Amino acid sequence: MLTLNIPDMTCGHCAGAVTKAIQSVDAGAKVGIDLNTKTVTIDAASDDSAFTQALEVAGYPATVSAA
């Protein structure tokens, strides 16, 4: 499971765009969004860097959470 920090994710629209970007990499990815902490958890087999790259392209730069 991968946890990403996405500081620019502030609303439901953002969460939808983030989910769409993640699922463009892996359509079967299970995505969990927490707007309060601005984090997303991803349960998928795809490479972590593919998700961060897709989010960057979508306008939501992300960093891997240390937790």
Short mmCIF file of N, CA and C in Angstrom, two decimals:
data_model
loop_
_atom_site.label_atom_id
_atom_site.label_comp_id
_atom_site.label_asym_id
_atom_site.label_seq_id
_atom_site.Cartn_x
_atom_site.Cartn_y
_atom_site.Cartn_z
N MET A 1 0.85 -1.18 0.00
CA MET A 1 0.00 0.00 0.00
C MET A 1 0.90 1.24 0.00
N LEU A 2 0.50 2.21 -0.77
CA LEU A 2 1.24 3.46 -0.92
C LEU A 2 0.42 4.60 -0.34
N THR A 3 1.07 5.46 0.45
CA THR A 3 0.41 6.66 0.97
C THR A 3 1.13 7.87 0.42
N LEU A 4 0.37 8.79 -0.16
CA LEU A 4 0.93 10.00 -0.75
C LEU A 4 0.36 11.23 -0.07
N ASN A 5 1.20 12.24 0.10
CA ASN A 5 0.77 13.56 0.57
C ASN A 5 0.53 14.41 -0.67
N ILE A 6 -0.65 15.04 -0.74
CA ILE A 6 -1.01 15.89 -1.88
C ILE A 6 -1.51 17.22 -1.33
N PRO A 7 -0.61 18.18 -1.09
CA PRO A 7 -0.99 19.44 -0.45
C PRO A 7 -2.04 20.25 -1.21
N ASP A 8 -2.10 20.11 -2.54
CA ASP A 8 -3.04 20.91 -3.34
C ASP A 8 -4.44 20.29 -3.44
N MET A 9 -4.66 19.15 -2.79
CA MET A 9 -5.96 18.48 -2.82
C MET A 9 -6.81 19.05 -1.68
N THR A 10 -7.78 19.91 -2.04
CA THR A 10 -8.52 20.64 -1.01
C THR A 10 -10.03 20.43 -1.01
N CYS A 11 -10.57 19.77 -2.04
CA CYS A 11 -12.03 19.66 -2.13
C CYS A 11 -12.44 18.37 -2.83
N GLY A 12 -13.72 18.16 -2.92
CA GLY A 12 -14.25 16.97 -3.57
C GLY A 12 -13.87 16.88 -5.04
N HIS A 13 -13.85 18.02 -5.71
CA HIS A 13 -13.45 18.03 -7.12
C HIS A 13 -12.00 17.57 -7.25
N CYS A 14 -11.14 18.07 -6.37
CA CYS A 14 -9.73 17.67 -6.36
C CYS A 14 -9.62 16.16 -6.14
N ALA A 15 -10.37 15.65 -5.18
CA ALA A 15 -10.34 14.22 -4.87
C ALA A 15 -10.74 13.39 -6.09
N GLY A 16 -11.74 13.86 -6.82
CA GLY A 16 -12.16 13.16 -8.04
C GLY A 16 -11.08 13.16 -9.10
N ALA A 17 -10.41 14.30 -9.26
CA ALA A 17 -9.34 14.41 -10.25
C ALA A 17 -8.15 13.52 -9.87
N VAL A 18 -7.85 13.47 -8.58
CA VAL A 18 -6.76 12.63 -8.08
C VAL A 18 -7.09 11.16 -8.32
N THR A 19 -8.31 10.77 -7.99
CA THR A 19 -8.74 9.38 -8.21
C THR A 19 -8.66 9.02 -9.69
N LYS A 20 -9.11 9.91 -10.55
CA LYS A 20 -9.07 9.67 -12.00
C LYS A 20 -7.63 9.50 -12.48
N ALA A 21 -6.73 10.34 -11.99
CA ALA A 21 -5.32 10.25 -12.39
C ALA A 21 -4.72 8.91 -11.95
N ILE A 22 -5.03 8.50 -10.73
CA ILE A 22 -4.50 7.23 -10.22
C ILE A 22 -5.06 6.07 -11.03
N GLN A 23 -6.35 6.10 -11.31
CA GLN A 23 -6.96 4.99 -12.04
C GLN A 23 -6.61 5.01 -13.52
N SER A 24 -6.03 6.10 -14.02
CA SER A 24 -5.52 6.10 -15.39
C SER A 24 -4.26 5.25 -15.49
N VAL A 25 -3.56 5.10 -14.38
CA VAL A 25 -2.36 4.25 -14.32
C VAL A 25 -2.76 2.80 -14.09
N ASP A 26 -3.69 2.59 -13.17
CA ASP A 26 -4.15 1.24 -12.81
C ASP A 26 -5.65 1.30 -12.53
N ALA A 27 -6.43 0.85 -13.51
CA ALA A 27 -7.89 0.95 -13.40
C ALA A 27 -8.44 0.18 -12.21
N GLY A 28 -7.72 -0.82 -11.73
CA GLY A 28 -8.18 -1.62 -10.61
C GLY A 28 -7.68 -1.15 -9.26
N ALA A 29 -6.98 -0.02 -9.24
CA ALA A 29 -6.41 0.49 -7.99
C ALA A 29 -7.51 0.85 -7.00
N LYS A 30 -7.31 0.48 -5.75
CA LYS A 30 -8.22 0.89 -4.68
C LYS A 30 -7.66 2.17 -4.09
N VAL A 31 -8.47 3.22 -4.10
CA VAL A 31 -8.02 4.56 -3.71
C VAL A 31 -8.79 5.01 -2.48
N GLY A 32 -8.05 5.47 -1.48
CA GLY A 32 -8.66 6.06 -0.29
C GLY A 32 -8.22 7.50 -0.16
N ILE A 33 -9.17 8.41 -0.01
CA ILE A 33 -8.89 9.84 0.05
C ILE A 33 -9.22 10.37 1.44
N ASP A 34 -8.30 11.18 2.00
CA ASP A 34 -8.58 11.88 3.26
C ASP A 34 -8.29 13.36 3.02
N LEU A 35 -9.34 14.14 2.81
CA LEU A 35 -9.17 15.57 2.53
C LEU A 35 -8.64 16.33 3.75
N ASN A 36 -8.97 15.88 4.96
CA ASN A 36 -8.50 16.57 6.16
C ASN A 36 -6.99 16.55 6.28
N THR A 37 -6.38 15.40 5.96
CA THR A 37 -4.92 15.29 6.05
C THR A 37 -4.24 15.46 4.70
N LYS A 38 -5.05 15.62 3.65
CA LYS A 38 -4.55 15.77 2.28
C LYS A 38 -3.66 14.60 1.87
N THR A 39 -4.14 13.39 2.21
CA THR A 39 -3.42 12.18 1.84
C THR A 39 -4.31 11.26 1.02
N VAL A 40 -3.65 10.41 0.27
CA VAL A 40 -4.34 9.38 -0.51
C VAL A 40 -3.59 8.07 -0.29
N THR A 41 -4.35 6.99 -0.10
CA THR A 41 -3.75 5.67 -0.02
C THR A 41 -4.14 4.90 -1.27
N ILE A 42 -3.18 4.17 -1.79
CA ILE A 42 -3.38 3.43 -3.03
C ILE A 42 -2.99 1.98 -2.80
N ASP A 43 -3.90 1.08 -3.11
CA ASP A 43 -3.62 -0.35 -3.05
C ASP A 43 -3.64 -0.85 -4.48
N ALA A 44 -2.44 -1.06 -5.04
CA ALA A 44 -2.33 -1.47 -6.43
C ALA A 44 -0.97 -2.11 -6.67
N ALA A 45 -0.86 -2.80 -7.78
CA ALA A 45 0.38 -3.48 -8.12
C ALA A 45 1.33 -2.61 -8.95
N SER A 46 0.87 -1.47 -9.42
CA SER A 46 1.69 -0.62 -10.29
C SER A 46 2.82 0.05 -9.52
N ASP A 47 3.80 0.51 -10.26
CA ASP A 47 4.97 1.18 -9.70
C ASP A 47 4.59 2.52 -9.08
N ASP A 48 5.13 2.80 -7.88
CA ASP A 48 4.82 4.04 -7.16
C ASP A 48 5.09 5.28 -8.00
N SER A 49 6.20 5.27 -8.74
CA SER A 49 6.56 6.47 -9.51
C SER A 49 5.56 6.75 -10.63
N ALA A 50 4.89 5.72 -11.12
CA ALA A 50 3.88 5.93 -12.16
C ALA A 50 2.72 6.75 -11.61
N PHE A 51 2.35 6.50 -10.35
CA PHE A 51 1.26 7.26 -9.73
C PHE A 51 1.67 8.71 -9.49
N THR A 52 2.87 8.93 -8.96
CA THR A 52 3.29 10.31 -8.69
C THR A 52 3.44 11.09 -9.99
N GLN A 53 3.89 10.43 -11.04
CA GLN A 53 4.02 11.10 -12.34
C GLN A 53 2.64 11.48 -12.90
N ALA A 54 1.69 10.57 -12.81
CA ALA A 54 0.33 10.85 -13.31
C ALA A 54 -0.31 11.99 -12.53
N LEU A 55 -0.08 12.03 -11.23
CA LEU A 55 -0.62 13.11 -10.40
C LEU A 55 0.03 14.45 -10.75
N GLU A 56 1.32 14.44 -11.02
CA GLU A 56 2.03 15.66 -11.41
C GLU A 56 1.43 16.22 -12.70
N VAL A 57 1.19 15.35 -13.68
CA VAL A 57 0.61 15.75 -14.96
C VAL A 57 -0.80 16.32 -14.75
N ALA A 58 -1.54 15.75 -13.79
CA ALA A 58 -2.91 16.21 -13.51
C ALA A 58 -2.93 17.50 -12.70
N GLY A 59 -1.76 17.97 -12.27
CA GLY A 59 -1.69 19.23 -11.51
C GLY A 59 -1.72 19.05 -10.01
N TYR A 60 -1.47 17.84 -9.54
CA TYR A 60 -1.48 17.55 -8.11
C TYR A 60 -0.17 16.88 -7.70
N PRO A 61 0.90 17.67 -7.56
CA PRO A 61 2.19 17.08 -7.16
C PRO A 61 2.05 16.35 -5.83
N ALA A 62 2.66 15.17 -5.76
CA ALA A 62 2.54 14.34 -4.57
C ALA A 62 3.90 13.87 -4.10
N THR A 63 4.01 13.66 -2.79
CA THR A 63 5.21 13.08 -2.21
C THR A 63 4.81 11.84 -1.43
N VAL A 64 5.71 10.87 -1.40
CA VAL A 64 5.44 9.64 -0.67
C VAL A 64 5.51 9.94 0.82
N SER A 65 4.49 9.50 1.54
CA SER A 65 4.42 9.71 2.98
C SER A 65 5.39 8.77 3.68
N ALA A 66 6.05 9.28 4.72
CA ALA A 66 6.98 8.47 5.50
C ALA A 66 6.25 7.48 6.39
N ALA A 67 4.99 7.74 6.66
CA ALA A 67 4.24 6.87 7.58
C ALA A 67 3.72 5.63 6.91
#
